[in-house]
PDB file of C-alpha atoms in Angstrom:
ATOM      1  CA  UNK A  14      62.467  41.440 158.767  1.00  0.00           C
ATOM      2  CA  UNK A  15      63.074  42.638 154.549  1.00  0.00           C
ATOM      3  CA  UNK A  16      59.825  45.236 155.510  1.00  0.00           C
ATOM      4  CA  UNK A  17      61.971  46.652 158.419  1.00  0.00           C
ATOM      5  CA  UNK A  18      64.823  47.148 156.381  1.00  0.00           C
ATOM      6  CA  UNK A  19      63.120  48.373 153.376  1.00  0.00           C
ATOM      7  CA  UNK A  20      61.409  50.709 155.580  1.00  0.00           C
ATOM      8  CA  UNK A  21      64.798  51.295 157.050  1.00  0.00           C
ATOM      9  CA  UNK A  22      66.876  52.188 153.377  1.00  0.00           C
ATOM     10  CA  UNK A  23      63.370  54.816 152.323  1.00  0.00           C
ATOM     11  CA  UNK A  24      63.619  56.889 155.500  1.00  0.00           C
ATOM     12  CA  UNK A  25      67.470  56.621 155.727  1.00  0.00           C
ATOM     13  CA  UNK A  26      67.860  57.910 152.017  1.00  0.00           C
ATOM     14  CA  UNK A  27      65.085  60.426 152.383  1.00  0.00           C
ATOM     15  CA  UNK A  28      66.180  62.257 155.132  1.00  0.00           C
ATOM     16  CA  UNK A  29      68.660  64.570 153.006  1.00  0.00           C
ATOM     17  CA  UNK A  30      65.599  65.963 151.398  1.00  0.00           C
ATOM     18  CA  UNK A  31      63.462  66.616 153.453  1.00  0.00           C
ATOM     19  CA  UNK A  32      66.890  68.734 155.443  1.00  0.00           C
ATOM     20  CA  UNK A  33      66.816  70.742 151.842  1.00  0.00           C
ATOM     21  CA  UNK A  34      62.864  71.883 152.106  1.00  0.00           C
ATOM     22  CA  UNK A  35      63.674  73.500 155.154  1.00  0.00           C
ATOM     23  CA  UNK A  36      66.857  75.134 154.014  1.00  0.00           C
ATOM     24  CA  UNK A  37      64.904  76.169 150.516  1.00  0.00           C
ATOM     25  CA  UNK A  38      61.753  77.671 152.613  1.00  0.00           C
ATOM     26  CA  UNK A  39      64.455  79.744 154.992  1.00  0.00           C
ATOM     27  CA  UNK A  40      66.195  81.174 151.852  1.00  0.00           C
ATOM     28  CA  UNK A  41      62.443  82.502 149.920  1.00  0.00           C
ATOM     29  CA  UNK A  42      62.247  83.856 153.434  1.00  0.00           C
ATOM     30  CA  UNK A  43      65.628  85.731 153.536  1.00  0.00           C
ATOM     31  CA  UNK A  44      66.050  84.420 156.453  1.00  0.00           C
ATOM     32  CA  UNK A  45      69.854  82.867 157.730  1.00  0.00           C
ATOM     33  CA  UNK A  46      69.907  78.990 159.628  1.00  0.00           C
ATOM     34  CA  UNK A  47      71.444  79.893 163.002  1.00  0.00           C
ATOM     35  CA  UNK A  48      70.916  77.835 166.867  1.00  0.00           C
ATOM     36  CA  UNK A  49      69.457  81.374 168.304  1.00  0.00           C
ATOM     37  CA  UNK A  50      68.152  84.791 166.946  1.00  0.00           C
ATOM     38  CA  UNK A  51      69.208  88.125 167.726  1.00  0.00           C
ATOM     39  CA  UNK A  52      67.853  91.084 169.297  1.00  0.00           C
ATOM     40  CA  UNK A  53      67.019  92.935 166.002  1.00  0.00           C
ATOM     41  CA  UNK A  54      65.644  88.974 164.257  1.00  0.00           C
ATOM     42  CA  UNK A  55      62.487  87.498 164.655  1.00  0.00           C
ATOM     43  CA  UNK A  56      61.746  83.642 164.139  1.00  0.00           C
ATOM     44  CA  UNK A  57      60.316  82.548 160.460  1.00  0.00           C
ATOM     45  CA  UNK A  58      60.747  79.435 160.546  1.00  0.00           C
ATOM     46  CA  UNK A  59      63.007  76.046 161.117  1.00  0.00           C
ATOM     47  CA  UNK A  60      65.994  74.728 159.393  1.00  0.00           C
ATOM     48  CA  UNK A  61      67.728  71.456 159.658  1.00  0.00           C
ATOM     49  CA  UNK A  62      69.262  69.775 162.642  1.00  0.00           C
ATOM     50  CA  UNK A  63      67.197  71.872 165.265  1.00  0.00           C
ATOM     51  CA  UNK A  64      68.589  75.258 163.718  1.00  0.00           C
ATOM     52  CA  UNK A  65      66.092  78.452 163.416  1.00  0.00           C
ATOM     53  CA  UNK A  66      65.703  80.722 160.532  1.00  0.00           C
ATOM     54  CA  UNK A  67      66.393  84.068 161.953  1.00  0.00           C
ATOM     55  CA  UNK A  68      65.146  86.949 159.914  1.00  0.00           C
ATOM     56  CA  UNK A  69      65.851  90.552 160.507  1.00  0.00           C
ATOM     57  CA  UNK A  70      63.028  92.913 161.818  1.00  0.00           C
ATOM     58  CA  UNK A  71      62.559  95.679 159.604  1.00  0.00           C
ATOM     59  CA  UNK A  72      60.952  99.000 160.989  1.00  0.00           C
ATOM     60  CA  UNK A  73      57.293  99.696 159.656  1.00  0.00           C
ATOM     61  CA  UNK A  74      58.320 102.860 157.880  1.00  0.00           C
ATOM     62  CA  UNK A  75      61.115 100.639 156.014  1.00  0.00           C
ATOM     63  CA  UNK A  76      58.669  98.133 154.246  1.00  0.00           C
ATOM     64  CA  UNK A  77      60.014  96.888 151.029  1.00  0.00           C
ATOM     65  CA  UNK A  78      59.285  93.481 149.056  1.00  0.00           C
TER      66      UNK A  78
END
């Protein structure tokens, strides 16, 4: 029983962070957290809580870093 509720606290208290990598990776990508993309985004990646990191399609004659 004091494994499954140390195993409880560790996850419970780690699951903020791990929400903050995915936020973090979405922002290098200038990318925005939204539920769905738009015509003119493409998917990069994921966010937290089942949200998608939308990015905006740039044309290829438009290609800047």
């Amino acid at each position: 029983m004091r494994t499954f509720l140390f195993l409880f606290a560790v996850l419970f208290f780690l699951t903020p962070a791990k929400n903050a990598f995915f936020d973090e990776k979405c922002d290098k990508l200038r990318g925005t957290c939204k539920n769905n993309c738009g015509k003119n985004e493409e998917l990069a990646s994921l966010c937290q809580k089942s949200l998608k990191c939308c990015r905006i399609i740039q044309p290829c004659g438009n290609i800047t870093d």
